[in-house]
Short mmCIF file of C-alpha atoms in Angstrom, two decimals:
data_model
loop_
_atom_site.label_atom_id
_atom_site.label_comp_id
_atom_site.label_asym_id
_atom_site.label_seq_id
_atom_site.Cartn_x
_atom_site.Cartn_y
_atom_site.Cartn_z
CA UNK A 1 -1.24 -25.41 27.15
CA UNK A 2 -0.87 -22.47 24.75
CA UNK A 3 2.58 -21.78 26.16
CA UNK A 4 3.55 -25.42 25.68
CA UNK A 5 2.40 -25.41 22.06
CA UNK A 6 4.30 -22.15 21.50
CA UNK A 7 7.47 -23.66 22.94
CA UNK A 8 7.09 -26.78 20.78
CA UNK A 9 6.59 -24.67 17.65
CA UNK A 10 9.65 -22.61 18.56
CA UNK A 11 11.81 -25.68 19.17
CA UNK A 12 10.67 -27.36 15.93
CA UNK A 13 11.21 -24.15 13.97
CA UNK A 14 14.66 -23.65 15.49
CA UNK A 15 15.59 -27.24 14.66
CA UNK A 16 14.63 -26.97 11.00
CA UNK A 17 16.21 -23.53 10.62
CA UNK A 18 19.50 -24.51 12.27
CA UNK A 19 19.86 -27.83 10.45
CA UNK A 20 19.10 -26.35 7.05
CA UNK A 21 21.58 -23.54 7.66
CA UNK A 22 24.21 -26.05 8.81
CA UNK A 23 23.77 -28.15 5.67
CA UNK A 24 23.98 -25.05 3.45
CA UNK A 25 27.09 -23.86 5.31
CA UNK A 26 28.85 -27.19 4.88
CA UNK A 27 28.24 -26.92 1.17
CA UNK A 28 31.10 -24.41 1.20
CA UNK A 29 32.96 -24.85 4.51
CA UNK A 30 35.39 -27.75 5.09
CA UNK A 31 34.26 -30.22 7.77
CA UNK A 32 37.18 -30.23 10.20
CA UNK A 33 35.58 -32.29 12.97
CA UNK A 34 32.63 -34.63 13.26
CA UNK A 35 30.64 -36.14 16.15
CA UNK A 36 32.27 -39.53 15.47
CA UNK A 37 35.76 -38.07 15.93
CA UNK A 38 34.78 -36.69 19.33
CA UNK A 39 33.10 -39.95 20.37
CA UNK A 40 36.17 -41.97 19.38
CA UNK A 41 38.37 -39.67 21.47
CA UNK A 42 36.28 -40.47 24.55
CA UNK A 43 36.23 -44.19 23.69
CA UNK A 44 40.00 -44.32 23.17
CA UNK A 45 40.85 -42.03 26.08
CA UNK A 46 42.94 -39.95 23.70
CA UNK A 47 42.66 -36.61 21.94
CA UNK A 48 44.64 -37.83 18.90
CA UNK A 49 42.81 -37.21 15.62
CA UNK A 50 44.61 -37.66 12.32
CA UNK A 51 42.57 -35.59 9.90
CA UNK A 52 43.53 -33.22 7.13
CA UNK A 53 40.94 -31.71 4.80
CA UNK A 54 41.74 -31.69 1.07
CA UNK A 55 39.69 -31.01 -2.02
CA UNK A 56 38.43 -33.78 -4.27
CA UNK A 57 40.88 -32.61 -6.96
CA UNK A 58 43.79 -33.33 -4.60
CA UNK A 59 42.79 -36.99 -4.23
CA UNK A 60 43.61 -39.83 -6.56
CA UNK A 61 41.02 -40.08 -9.31
CA UNK A 62 40.72 -43.77 -8.41
CA UNK A 63 39.44 -43.06 -4.89
CA UNK A 64 35.82 -42.05 -5.71
CA UNK A 65 35.56 -44.94 -8.16
CA UNK A 66 36.85 -47.41 -5.55
CA UNK A 67 34.32 -46.44 -2.89
CA UNK A 68 31.51 -46.52 -5.46
CA UNK A 69 32.63 -50.00 -6.52
CA UNK A 70 32.67 -51.11 -2.91
CA UNK A 71 29.87 -49.17 -1.24
CA UNK A 72 27.43 -47.64 -3.71
CA UNK A 73 27.74 -48.34 -7.44
CA UNK A 74 24.63 -46.28 -8.28
CA UNK A 75 25.78 -43.18 -6.40
CA UNK A 76 25.69 -40.98 -9.51
CA UNK A 77 22.20 -42.15 -10.42
CA UNK A 78 20.12 -42.12 -7.24
CA UNK A 79 18.98 -39.16 -5.13
CA UNK A 80 20.36 -40.34 -1.80
CA UNK A 81 18.54 -43.64 -1.44
CA UNK A 82 19.00 -46.79 -3.51
CA UNK A 83 15.59 -48.42 -3.25
CA UNK A 84 16.64 -51.45 -5.28
CA UNK A 85 19.44 -52.14 -2.78
CA UNK A 86 17.10 -51.52 0.15
CA UNK A 87 14.62 -54.06 -1.23
CA UNK A 88 17.30 -56.68 -1.81
CA UNK A 89 18.77 -56.14 1.66
CA UNK A 90 15.32 -56.44 3.28
CA UNK A 91 14.60 -59.65 1.34
CA UNK A 92 17.94 -61.10 2.36
CA UNK A 93 17.54 -60.17 6.03
CA UNK A 94 14.00 -61.58 6.18
CA UNK A 95 15.35 -64.91 5.03
CA UNK A 96 17.59 -65.00 8.07
CA UNK A 97 20.81 -64.71 6.14
CA UNK A 98 23.81 -62.61 7.16
CA UNK A 99 22.63 -59.04 7.67
CA UNK A 100 23.16 -56.73 4.72
CA UNK A 101 22.94 -52.96 4.83
CA UNK A 102 21.88 -50.69 2.00
CA UNK A 103 23.23 -47.31 3.09
CA UNK A 104 24.36 -45.13 0.21
CA UNK A 105 27.43 -42.92 0.23
CA UNK A 106 25.07 -39.97 0.76
CA UNK A 107 23.58 -41.61 3.85
CA UNK A 108 26.99 -42.48 5.22
CA UNK A 109 28.17 -38.91 4.68
CA UNK A 110 25.10 -37.59 6.51
CA UNK A 111 25.72 -39.97 9.41
CA UNK A 112 29.42 -39.11 9.62
CA UNK A 113 29.00 -35.35 9.55
CA UNK A 114 25.79 -34.69 11.46
CA UNK A 115 24.97 -37.73 13.60
CA UNK A 116 26.28 -40.36 15.98
CA UNK A 117 26.92 -44.08 15.35
CA UNK A 118 24.07 -46.42 16.17
CA UNK A 119 21.15 -48.37 14.74
CA UNK A 120 18.12 -46.85 16.46
CA UNK A 121 15.07 -45.82 14.45
CA UNK A 122 15.43 -42.24 15.75
CA UNK A 123 18.98 -41.96 14.42
CA UNK A 124 17.90 -43.55 11.14
CA UNK A 125 15.12 -40.98 10.83
CA UNK A 126 17.59 -38.14 11.30
CA UNK A 127 19.87 -39.80 8.74
CA UNK A 128 17.07 -39.82 6.15
CA UNK A 129 16.34 -36.16 6.90
CA UNK A 130 19.96 -34.99 6.57
CA UNK A 131 20.52 -37.14 3.47
CA UNK A 132 17.56 -35.50 1.77
CA UNK A 133 18.87 -32.04 2.66
CA UNK A 134 22.35 -32.85 1.39
CA UNK A 135 21.03 -34.18 -1.88
CA UNK A 136 18.95 -31.02 -2.24
CA UNK A 137 21.66 -28.46 -1.46
CA UNK A 138 24.90 -30.24 -2.35
CA UNK A 139 26.29 -31.57 -5.61
CA UNK A 140 27.35 -35.20 -5.94
CA UNK A 141 30.93 -33.98 -6.05
CA UNK A 142 30.53 -32.20 -2.72
CA UNK A 143 28.91 -35.24 -1.10
CA UNK A 144 31.79 -37.40 -2.27
CA UNK A 145 34.36 -34.84 -1.16
CA UNK A 146 32.89 -34.61 2.35
CA UNK A 147 32.50 -38.38 2.56
CA UNK A 148 36.12 -39.08 1.60
CA UNK A 149 37.37 -36.43 4.02
CA UNK A 150 35.32 -37.45 7.04
CA UNK A 151 34.98 -41.23 6.96
CA UNK A 152 36.92 -43.31 9.48
CA UNK A 153 39.76 -45.18 7.76
CA UNK A 154 41.65 -46.62 10.72
CA UNK A 155 42.37 -46.00 14.43
CA UNK A 156 42.19 -42.21 14.89
CA UNK A 157 42.53 -41.82 11.09
CA UNK A 158 39.86 -39.91 9.20
CA UNK A 159 39.83 -39.10 5.52
CA UNK A 160 41.93 -39.97 2.50
CA UNK A 161 44.77 -37.54 3.18
CA UNK A 162 45.60 -38.95 6.60
CA UNK A 163 45.09 -42.54 5.45
CA UNK A 164 47.49 -41.99 2.55
CA UNK A 165 50.10 -40.49 4.87
CA UNK A 166 49.92 -42.91 7.79
CA UNK A 167 49.06 -46.17 6.04
CA UNK A 168 50.82 -45.77 2.68
CA UNK A 169 53.43 -43.06 3.16
CA UNK A 170 52.10 -41.22 0.11
CA UNK A 171 50.34 -38.06 -0.89
CA UNK A 172 46.60 -38.66 -1.54
CA UNK A 173 47.02 -37.83 -5.25
CA UNK A 174 49.67 -40.57 -5.57
CA UNK A 175 47.47 -43.42 -4.34
CA UNK A 176 47.28 -46.13 -6.98
CA UNK A 177 44.20 -47.96 -8.14
CA UNK A 178 45.19 -50.90 -5.93
CA UNK A 179 45.76 -48.62 -2.93
CA UNK A 180 42.32 -47.07 -3.32
CA UNK A 181 40.65 -50.45 -3.66
CA UNK A 182 42.38 -51.62 -0.47
CA UNK A 183 41.19 -48.54 1.44
CA UNK A 184 37.65 -49.10 0.18
CA UNK A 185 37.86 -52.74 1.32
CA UNK A 186 38.32 -51.62 4.94
CA UNK A 187 35.35 -49.23 5.09
CA UNK A 188 32.70 -51.64 6.38
CA UNK A 189 34.75 -51.84 9.59
CA UNK A 190 37.95 -49.74 9.56
CA UNK A 191 38.62 -50.48 13.23
CA UNK A 192 38.83 -54.19 12.45
CA UNK A 193 40.27 -54.19 8.92
CA UNK A 194 43.55 -52.46 8.15
CA UNK A 195 44.82 -51.04 4.87
CA UNK A 196 48.30 -50.76 6.44
CA UNK A 197 48.49 -54.40 7.48
CA UNK A 198 45.98 -56.12 5.16
CA UNK A 199 44.92 -59.69 5.85
CA UNK A 200 44.35 -62.32 3.19
CA UNK A 201 40.64 -61.49 3.37
CA UNK A 202 41.42 -57.82 2.71
CA UNK A 203 43.51 -58.74 -0.31
CA UNK A 204 40.61 -60.83 -1.63
CA UNK A 205 38.21 -57.90 -1.15
CA UNK A 206 40.72 -55.61 -2.82
CA UNK A 207 40.77 -57.81 -5.92
CA UNK A 208 36.96 -57.93 -6.01
CA UNK A 209 36.71 -54.15 -5.77
CA UNK A 210 39.34 -53.66 -8.49
CA UNK A 211 37.32 -55.94 -10.74
CA UNK A 212 34.16 -53.95 -10.00
CA UNK A 213 35.96 -50.66 -10.69
CA UNK A 214 36.11 -51.60 -14.37
CA UNK A 215 32.35 -51.11 -14.55
CA UNK A 216 32.18 -47.76 -12.74
CA UNK A 217 32.44 -44.51 -14.71
CA UNK A 218 35.25 -42.07 -14.05
CA UNK A 219 34.00 -39.60 -11.49
CA UNK A 220 32.92 -36.27 -13.05
CA UNK A 221 34.36 -32.97 -11.88
CA UNK A 222 32.17 -30.22 -10.42
CA UNK A 223 29.85 -28.87 -13.11
CA UNK A 224 30.87 -31.54 -15.57
CA UNK A 225 28.19 -33.64 -17.25
CA UNK A 226 28.53 -37.39 -17.04
CA UNK A 227 27.21 -40.09 -19.31
CA UNK A 228 25.87 -43.02 -17.27
CA UNK A 229 26.60 -45.34 -20.20
CA UNK A 230 30.27 -44.40 -20.26
CA UNK A 231 32.57 -46.45 -18.06
CA UNK A 232 36.14 -47.52 -17.64
CA UNK A 233 36.28 -50.93 -19.26
CA UNK A 234 32.58 -51.67 -19.34
CA UNK A 235 28.99 -50.46 -19.14
CA UNK A 236 27.71 -48.69 -16.07
CA UNK A 237 24.68 -50.43 -14.58
#
């Protein structure tokens, strides 16, 4: 029994030490491959991965604003979890309406980089853990940078750089406001929705996101202070 407890303590200690070190390391090291990329290779029976890491400064300034307008408008204000959104989603789901999620950009980044796709409570628990670590050790700029580099944006396409190249024939810095809104519109299901061949529904979502972008502040650079009451065309709320 003593040996068992010793092994458990060692395993738990090793888990916390390794995960904390991994999160700290990724604060500085580019994320070149994620578990999702590997899983998709097995699912597709192909080793093709279109992924090219770039810094946040090399992306269009509209891209962070577009994903905030689409996925997480309070990203700059919360600490990884938007409890208002969680409460509204829970209320909506309890009423039997169409299921709504409330994952923040921080949570999605944690899932993309450290975990596997799925909806189990175990995976959700790990997601909460890694999100908390990322919010503790990373800046908001780093979270956004990793998110926009690692998120799936089409079949075998990961990150803004590859999406700009294969779906728009552009450099990531040259993506327009409309391009970025269209990319953001696909993110709930990039294997179903295409920014290269957008449907009428995608164009409608694009217009909605562009309208929402007017109320999202310009994304601050690393080390730069931001005023939550300053926005492009409106008041941030």
